PDB file of C-alpha atoms in Angstrom:
ATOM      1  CA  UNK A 211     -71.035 247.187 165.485  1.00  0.00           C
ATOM      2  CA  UNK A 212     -70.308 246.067 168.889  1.00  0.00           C
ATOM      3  CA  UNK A 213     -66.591 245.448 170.760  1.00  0.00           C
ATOM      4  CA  UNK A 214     -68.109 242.253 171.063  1.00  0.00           C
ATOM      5  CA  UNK A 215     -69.292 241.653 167.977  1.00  0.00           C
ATOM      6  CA  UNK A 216     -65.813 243.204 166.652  1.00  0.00           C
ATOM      7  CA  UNK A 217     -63.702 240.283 168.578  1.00  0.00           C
ATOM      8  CA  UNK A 218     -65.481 237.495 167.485  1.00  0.00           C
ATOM      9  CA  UNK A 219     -64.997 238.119 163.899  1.00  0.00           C
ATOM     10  CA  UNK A 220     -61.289 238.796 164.644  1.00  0.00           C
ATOM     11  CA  UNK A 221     -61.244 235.830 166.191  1.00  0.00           C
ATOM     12  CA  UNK A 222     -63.026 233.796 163.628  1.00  0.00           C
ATOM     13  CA  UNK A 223     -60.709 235.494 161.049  1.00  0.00           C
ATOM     14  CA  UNK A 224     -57.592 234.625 162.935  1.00  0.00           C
ATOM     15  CA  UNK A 225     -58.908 230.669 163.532  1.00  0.00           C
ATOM     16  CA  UNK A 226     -59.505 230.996 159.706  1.00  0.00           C
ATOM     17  CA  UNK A 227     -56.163 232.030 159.208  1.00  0.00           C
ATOM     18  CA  UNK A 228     -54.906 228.821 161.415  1.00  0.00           C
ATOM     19  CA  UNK A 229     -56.936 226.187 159.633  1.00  0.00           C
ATOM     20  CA  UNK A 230     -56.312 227.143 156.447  1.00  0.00           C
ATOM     21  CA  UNK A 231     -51.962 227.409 157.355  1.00  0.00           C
ATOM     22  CA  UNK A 232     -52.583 223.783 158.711  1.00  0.00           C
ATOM     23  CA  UNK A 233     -54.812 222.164 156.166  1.00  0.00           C
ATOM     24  CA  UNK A 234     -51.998 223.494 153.616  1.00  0.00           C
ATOM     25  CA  UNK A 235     -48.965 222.055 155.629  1.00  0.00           C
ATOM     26  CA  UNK A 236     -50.914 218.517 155.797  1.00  0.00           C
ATOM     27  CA  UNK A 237     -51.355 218.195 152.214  1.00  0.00           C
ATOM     28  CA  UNK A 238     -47.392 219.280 151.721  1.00  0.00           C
ATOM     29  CA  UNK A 239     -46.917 216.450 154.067  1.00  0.00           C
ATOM     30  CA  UNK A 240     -49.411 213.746 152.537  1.00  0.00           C
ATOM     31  CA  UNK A 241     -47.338 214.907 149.003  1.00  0.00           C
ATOM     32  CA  UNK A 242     -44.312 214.162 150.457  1.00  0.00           C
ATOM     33  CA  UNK A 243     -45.767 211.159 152.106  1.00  0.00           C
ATOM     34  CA  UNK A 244     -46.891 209.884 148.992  1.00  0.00           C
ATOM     35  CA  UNK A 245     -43.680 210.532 147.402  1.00  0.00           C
ATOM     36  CA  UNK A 246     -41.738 208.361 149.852  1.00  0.00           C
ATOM     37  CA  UNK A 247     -44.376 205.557 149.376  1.00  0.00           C
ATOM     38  CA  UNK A 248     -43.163 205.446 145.660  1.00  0.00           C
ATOM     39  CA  UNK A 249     -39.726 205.511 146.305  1.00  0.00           C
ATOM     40  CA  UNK A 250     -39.617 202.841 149.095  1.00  0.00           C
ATOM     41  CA  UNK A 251     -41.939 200.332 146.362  1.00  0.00           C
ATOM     42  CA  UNK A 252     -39.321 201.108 144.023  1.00  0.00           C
ATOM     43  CA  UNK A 253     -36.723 200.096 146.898  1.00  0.00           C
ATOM     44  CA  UNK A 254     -38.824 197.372 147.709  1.00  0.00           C
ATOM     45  CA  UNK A 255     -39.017 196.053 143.947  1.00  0.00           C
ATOM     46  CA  UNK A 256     -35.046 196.163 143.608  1.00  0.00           C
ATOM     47  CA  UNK A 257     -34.684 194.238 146.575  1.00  0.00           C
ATOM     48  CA  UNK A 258     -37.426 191.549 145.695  1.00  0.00           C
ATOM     49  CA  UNK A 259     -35.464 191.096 142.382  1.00  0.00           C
ATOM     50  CA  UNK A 260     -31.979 191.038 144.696  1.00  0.00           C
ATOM     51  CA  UNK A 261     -33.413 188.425 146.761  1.00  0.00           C
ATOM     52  CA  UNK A 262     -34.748 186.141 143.658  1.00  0.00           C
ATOM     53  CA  UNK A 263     -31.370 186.674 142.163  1.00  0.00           C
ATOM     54  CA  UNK A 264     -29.795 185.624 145.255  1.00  0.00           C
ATOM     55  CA  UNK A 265     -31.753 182.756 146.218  1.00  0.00           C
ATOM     56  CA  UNK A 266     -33.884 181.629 142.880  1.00  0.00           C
ATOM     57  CA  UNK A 267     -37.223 182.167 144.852  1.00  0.00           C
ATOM     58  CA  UNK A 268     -39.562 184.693 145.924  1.00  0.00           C
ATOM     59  CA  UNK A 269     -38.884 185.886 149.827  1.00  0.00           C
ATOM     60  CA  UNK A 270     -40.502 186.824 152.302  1.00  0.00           C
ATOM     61  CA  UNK A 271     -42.163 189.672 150.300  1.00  0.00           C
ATOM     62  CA  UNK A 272     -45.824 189.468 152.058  1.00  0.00           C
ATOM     63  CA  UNK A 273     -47.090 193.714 151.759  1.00  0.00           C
ATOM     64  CA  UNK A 274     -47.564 195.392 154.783  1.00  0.00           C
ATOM     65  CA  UNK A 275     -50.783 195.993 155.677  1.00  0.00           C
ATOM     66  CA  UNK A 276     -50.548 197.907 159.418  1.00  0.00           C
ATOM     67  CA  UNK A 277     -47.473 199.287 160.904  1.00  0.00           C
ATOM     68  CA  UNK A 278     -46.060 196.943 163.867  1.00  0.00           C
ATOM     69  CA  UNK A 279     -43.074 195.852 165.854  1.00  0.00           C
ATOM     70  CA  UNK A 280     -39.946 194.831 164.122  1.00  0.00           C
ATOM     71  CA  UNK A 281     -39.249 191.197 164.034  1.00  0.00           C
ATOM     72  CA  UNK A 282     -35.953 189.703 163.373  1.00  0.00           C
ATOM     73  CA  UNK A 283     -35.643 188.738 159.714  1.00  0.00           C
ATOM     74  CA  UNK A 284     -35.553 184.670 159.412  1.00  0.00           C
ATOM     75  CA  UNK A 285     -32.918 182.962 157.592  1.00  0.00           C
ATOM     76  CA  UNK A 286     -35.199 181.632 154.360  1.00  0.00           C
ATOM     77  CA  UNK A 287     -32.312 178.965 153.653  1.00  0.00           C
ATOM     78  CA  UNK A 288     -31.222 177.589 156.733  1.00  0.00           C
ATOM     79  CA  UNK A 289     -29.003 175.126 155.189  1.00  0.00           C
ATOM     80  CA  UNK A 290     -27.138 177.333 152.914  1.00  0.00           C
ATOM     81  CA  UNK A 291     -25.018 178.669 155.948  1.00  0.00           C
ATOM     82  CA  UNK A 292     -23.991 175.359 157.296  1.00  0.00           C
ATOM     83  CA  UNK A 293     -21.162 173.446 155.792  1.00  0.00           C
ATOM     84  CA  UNK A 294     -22.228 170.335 153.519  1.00  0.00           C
ATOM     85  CA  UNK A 295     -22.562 167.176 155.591  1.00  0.00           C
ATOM     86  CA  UNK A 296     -21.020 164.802 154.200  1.00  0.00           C
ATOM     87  CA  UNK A 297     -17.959 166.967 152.250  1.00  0.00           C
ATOM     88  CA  UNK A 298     -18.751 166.657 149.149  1.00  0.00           C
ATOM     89  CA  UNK A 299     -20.384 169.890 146.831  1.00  0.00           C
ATOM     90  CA  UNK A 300     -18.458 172.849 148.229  1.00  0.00           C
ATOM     91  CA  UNK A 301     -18.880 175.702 146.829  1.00  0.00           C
ATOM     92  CA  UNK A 302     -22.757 175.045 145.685  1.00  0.00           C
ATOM     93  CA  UNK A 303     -26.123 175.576 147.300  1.00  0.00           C
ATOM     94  CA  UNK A 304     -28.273 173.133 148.119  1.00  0.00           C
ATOM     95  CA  UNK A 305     -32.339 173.704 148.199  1.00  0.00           C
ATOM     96  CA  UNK A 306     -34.546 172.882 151.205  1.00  0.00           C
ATOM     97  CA  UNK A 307     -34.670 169.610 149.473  1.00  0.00           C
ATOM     98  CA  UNK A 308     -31.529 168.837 149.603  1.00  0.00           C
ATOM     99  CA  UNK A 309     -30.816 169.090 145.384  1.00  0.00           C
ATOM    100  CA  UNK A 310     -27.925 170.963 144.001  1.00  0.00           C
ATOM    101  CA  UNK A 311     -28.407 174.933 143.039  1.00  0.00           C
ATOM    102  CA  UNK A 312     -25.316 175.449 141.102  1.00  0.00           C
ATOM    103  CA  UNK A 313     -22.421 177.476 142.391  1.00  0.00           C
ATOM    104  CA  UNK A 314     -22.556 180.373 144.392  1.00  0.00           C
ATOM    105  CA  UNK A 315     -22.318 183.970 142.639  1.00  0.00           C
ATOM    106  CA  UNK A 316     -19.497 184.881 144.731  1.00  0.00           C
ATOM    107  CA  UNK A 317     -17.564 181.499 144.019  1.00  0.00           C
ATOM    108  CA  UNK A 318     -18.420 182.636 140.138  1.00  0.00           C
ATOM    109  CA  UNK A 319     -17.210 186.040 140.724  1.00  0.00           C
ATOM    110  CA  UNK A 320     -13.937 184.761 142.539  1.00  0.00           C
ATOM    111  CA  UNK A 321     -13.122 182.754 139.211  1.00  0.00           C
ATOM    112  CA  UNK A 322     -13.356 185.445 136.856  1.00  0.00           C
ATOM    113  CA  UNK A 323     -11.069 187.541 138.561  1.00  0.00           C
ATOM    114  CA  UNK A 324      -8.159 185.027 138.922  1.00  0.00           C
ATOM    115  CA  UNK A 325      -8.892 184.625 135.013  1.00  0.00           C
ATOM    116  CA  UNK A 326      -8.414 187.811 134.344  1.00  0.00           C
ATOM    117  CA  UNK A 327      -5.388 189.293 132.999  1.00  0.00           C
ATOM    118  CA  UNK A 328      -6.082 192.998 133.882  1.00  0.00           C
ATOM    119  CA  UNK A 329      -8.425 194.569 136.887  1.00  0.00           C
ATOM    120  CA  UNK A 330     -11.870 194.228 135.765  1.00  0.00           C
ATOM    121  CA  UNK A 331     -15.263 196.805 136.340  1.00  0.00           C
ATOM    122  CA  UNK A 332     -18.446 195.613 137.514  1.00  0.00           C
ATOM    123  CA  UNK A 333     -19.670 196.127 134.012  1.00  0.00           C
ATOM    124  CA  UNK A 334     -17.089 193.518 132.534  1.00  0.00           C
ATOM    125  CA  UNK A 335     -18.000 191.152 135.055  1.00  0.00           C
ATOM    126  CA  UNK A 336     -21.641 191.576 134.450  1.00  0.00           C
ATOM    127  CA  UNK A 337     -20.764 190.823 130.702  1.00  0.00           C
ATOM    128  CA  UNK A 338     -18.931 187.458 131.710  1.00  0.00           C
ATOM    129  CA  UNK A 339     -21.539 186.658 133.652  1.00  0.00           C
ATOM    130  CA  UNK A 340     -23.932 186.397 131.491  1.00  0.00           C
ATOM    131  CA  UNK A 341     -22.323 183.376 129.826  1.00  0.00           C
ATOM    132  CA  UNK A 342     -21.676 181.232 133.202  1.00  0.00           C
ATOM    133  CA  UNK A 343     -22.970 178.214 134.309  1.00  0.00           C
ATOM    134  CA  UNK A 344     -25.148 180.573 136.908  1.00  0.00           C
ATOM    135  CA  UNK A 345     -28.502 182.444 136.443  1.00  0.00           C
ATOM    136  CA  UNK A 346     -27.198 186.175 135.787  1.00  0.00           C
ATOM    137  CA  UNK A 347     -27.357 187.875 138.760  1.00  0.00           C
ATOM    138  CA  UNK A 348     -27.995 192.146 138.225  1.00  0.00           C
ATOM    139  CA  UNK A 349     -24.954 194.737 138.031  1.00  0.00           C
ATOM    140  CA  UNK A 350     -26.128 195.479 141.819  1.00  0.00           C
ATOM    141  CA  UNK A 351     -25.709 192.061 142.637  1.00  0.00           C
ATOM    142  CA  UNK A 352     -22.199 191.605 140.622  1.00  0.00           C
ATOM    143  CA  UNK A 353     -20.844 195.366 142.562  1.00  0.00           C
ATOM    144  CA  UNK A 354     -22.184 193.874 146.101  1.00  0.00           C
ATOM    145  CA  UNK A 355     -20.116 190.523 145.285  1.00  0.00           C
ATOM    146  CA  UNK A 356     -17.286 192.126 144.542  1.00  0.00           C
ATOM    147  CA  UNK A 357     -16.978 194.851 147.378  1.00  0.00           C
ATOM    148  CA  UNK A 358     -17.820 191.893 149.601  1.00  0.00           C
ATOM    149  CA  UNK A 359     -14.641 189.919 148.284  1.00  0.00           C
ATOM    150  CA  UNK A 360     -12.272 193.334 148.633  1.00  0.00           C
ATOM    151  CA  UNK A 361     -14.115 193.475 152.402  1.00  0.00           C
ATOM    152  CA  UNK A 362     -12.649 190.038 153.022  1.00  0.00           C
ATOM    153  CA  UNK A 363      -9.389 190.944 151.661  1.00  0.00           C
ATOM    154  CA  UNK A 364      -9.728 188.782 148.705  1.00  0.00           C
ATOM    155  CA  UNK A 365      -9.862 191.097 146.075  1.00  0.00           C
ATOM    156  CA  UNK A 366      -8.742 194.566 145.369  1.00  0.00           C
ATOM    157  CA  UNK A 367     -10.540 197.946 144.309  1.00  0.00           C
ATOM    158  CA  UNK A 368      -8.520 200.203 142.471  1.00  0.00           C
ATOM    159  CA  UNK A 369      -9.668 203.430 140.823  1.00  0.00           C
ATOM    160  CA  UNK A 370      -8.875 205.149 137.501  1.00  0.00           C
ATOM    161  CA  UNK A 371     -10.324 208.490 137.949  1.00  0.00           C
ATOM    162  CA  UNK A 372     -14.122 207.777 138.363  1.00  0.00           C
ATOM    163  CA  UNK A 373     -14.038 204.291 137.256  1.00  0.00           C
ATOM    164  CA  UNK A 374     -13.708 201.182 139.913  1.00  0.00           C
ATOM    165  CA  UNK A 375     -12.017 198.404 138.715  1.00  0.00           C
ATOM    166  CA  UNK A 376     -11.129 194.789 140.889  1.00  0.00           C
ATOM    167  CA  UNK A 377      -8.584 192.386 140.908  1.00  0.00           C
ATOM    168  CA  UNK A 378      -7.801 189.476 142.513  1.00  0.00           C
ATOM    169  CA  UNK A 379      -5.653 190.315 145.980  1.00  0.00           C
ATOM    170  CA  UNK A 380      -2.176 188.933 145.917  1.00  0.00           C
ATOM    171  CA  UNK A 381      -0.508 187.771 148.828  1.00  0.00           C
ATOM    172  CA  UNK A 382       2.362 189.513 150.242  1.00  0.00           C
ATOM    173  CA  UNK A 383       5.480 187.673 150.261  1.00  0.00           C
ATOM    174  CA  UNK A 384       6.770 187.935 153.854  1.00  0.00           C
ATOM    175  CA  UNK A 385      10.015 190.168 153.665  1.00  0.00           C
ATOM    176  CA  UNK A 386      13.062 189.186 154.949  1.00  0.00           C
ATOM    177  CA  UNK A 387      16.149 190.488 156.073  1.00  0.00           C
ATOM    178  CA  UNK A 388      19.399 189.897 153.891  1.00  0.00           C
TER     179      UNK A 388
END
């Protein structure tokens, strides 16, 4: 056999060798891929359900058919952050339409725990819940509630070893001097 003949299949071996190292590391990557495709419609299930729990109506939950720029999510309520107009129904969101909702989650939430003789876990308040005058919202929801009311310094996380349990946040007496 030739020198020549002798670097060619060298080189074809070595090309072989290359191919076959990336064809492998692709299909790693369209496993892993595929793997983080399931996970994300999992995500993407949880937070359809959060949203429905939240608002009492499918979102904006259209699939994605071709990757594209980001564009700024839209309010789908835009009358649940303004006040009421004319005063009355605080506390309760209105529809599109203009027709009562029932009170808010949060407003629900805030009740229980000035009921409550003892701090409460999410679980407990997910029980109670389930009883109230509102559509029962998930333990997700109930957790989110409640570290947004300890965020706002209305309520209080305490911890007793690895369990979480909220109160309502006192106010401090101012002290004075005697």
């Amino acid at each position: 056999m030739s020198v020549e003949a002798n670097d060619r299949v060298g080189l074809t071996d070595a090309y072989a060798t290359r191919v076959r190292a990336d064809l492998e590391r692709v299909d790693a990557e369209i496993v892993e891929v595929q793997a983080r495709l399931k996970e994300l419609a999992v995500d993407r299930a949880l937070l359809s359900k959060l949203w429905e729990n939240i608002f009492g109506e499918s979102g904006p939950m259209s699939p994605v058919t071709e990757p594209g720029p980001a564009k700024a999510p839209q309010s789908p309520l835009p009358e649940e952050a303004s006040a009421p107009k004319n005063g009355s129904g605080a506390g309760e969101r209105r529809r599109p339409g203009g027709r009562r909702r029932g009170p808010l989650v949060r407003d629900v939430v805030l009740e229980l725990l000035h009921e409550a003789t003892e701090p409460v876990s999410v679980r407990d308040v997910h029980v109670a819940l389930q009883s109230s005058p509102i559509s029962p919202p998930g333990k997700v929801v109930v957790r989110n509630t409640l570290e947004s009311l300890v965020a706002k310094g209305v309520a209080r996380r305490c911890r007793d070893g690895q369990s979480v349990r909220y109160s309502v946040e006192q106010p401090q007496e101012p002290q004075t001097d005697s």
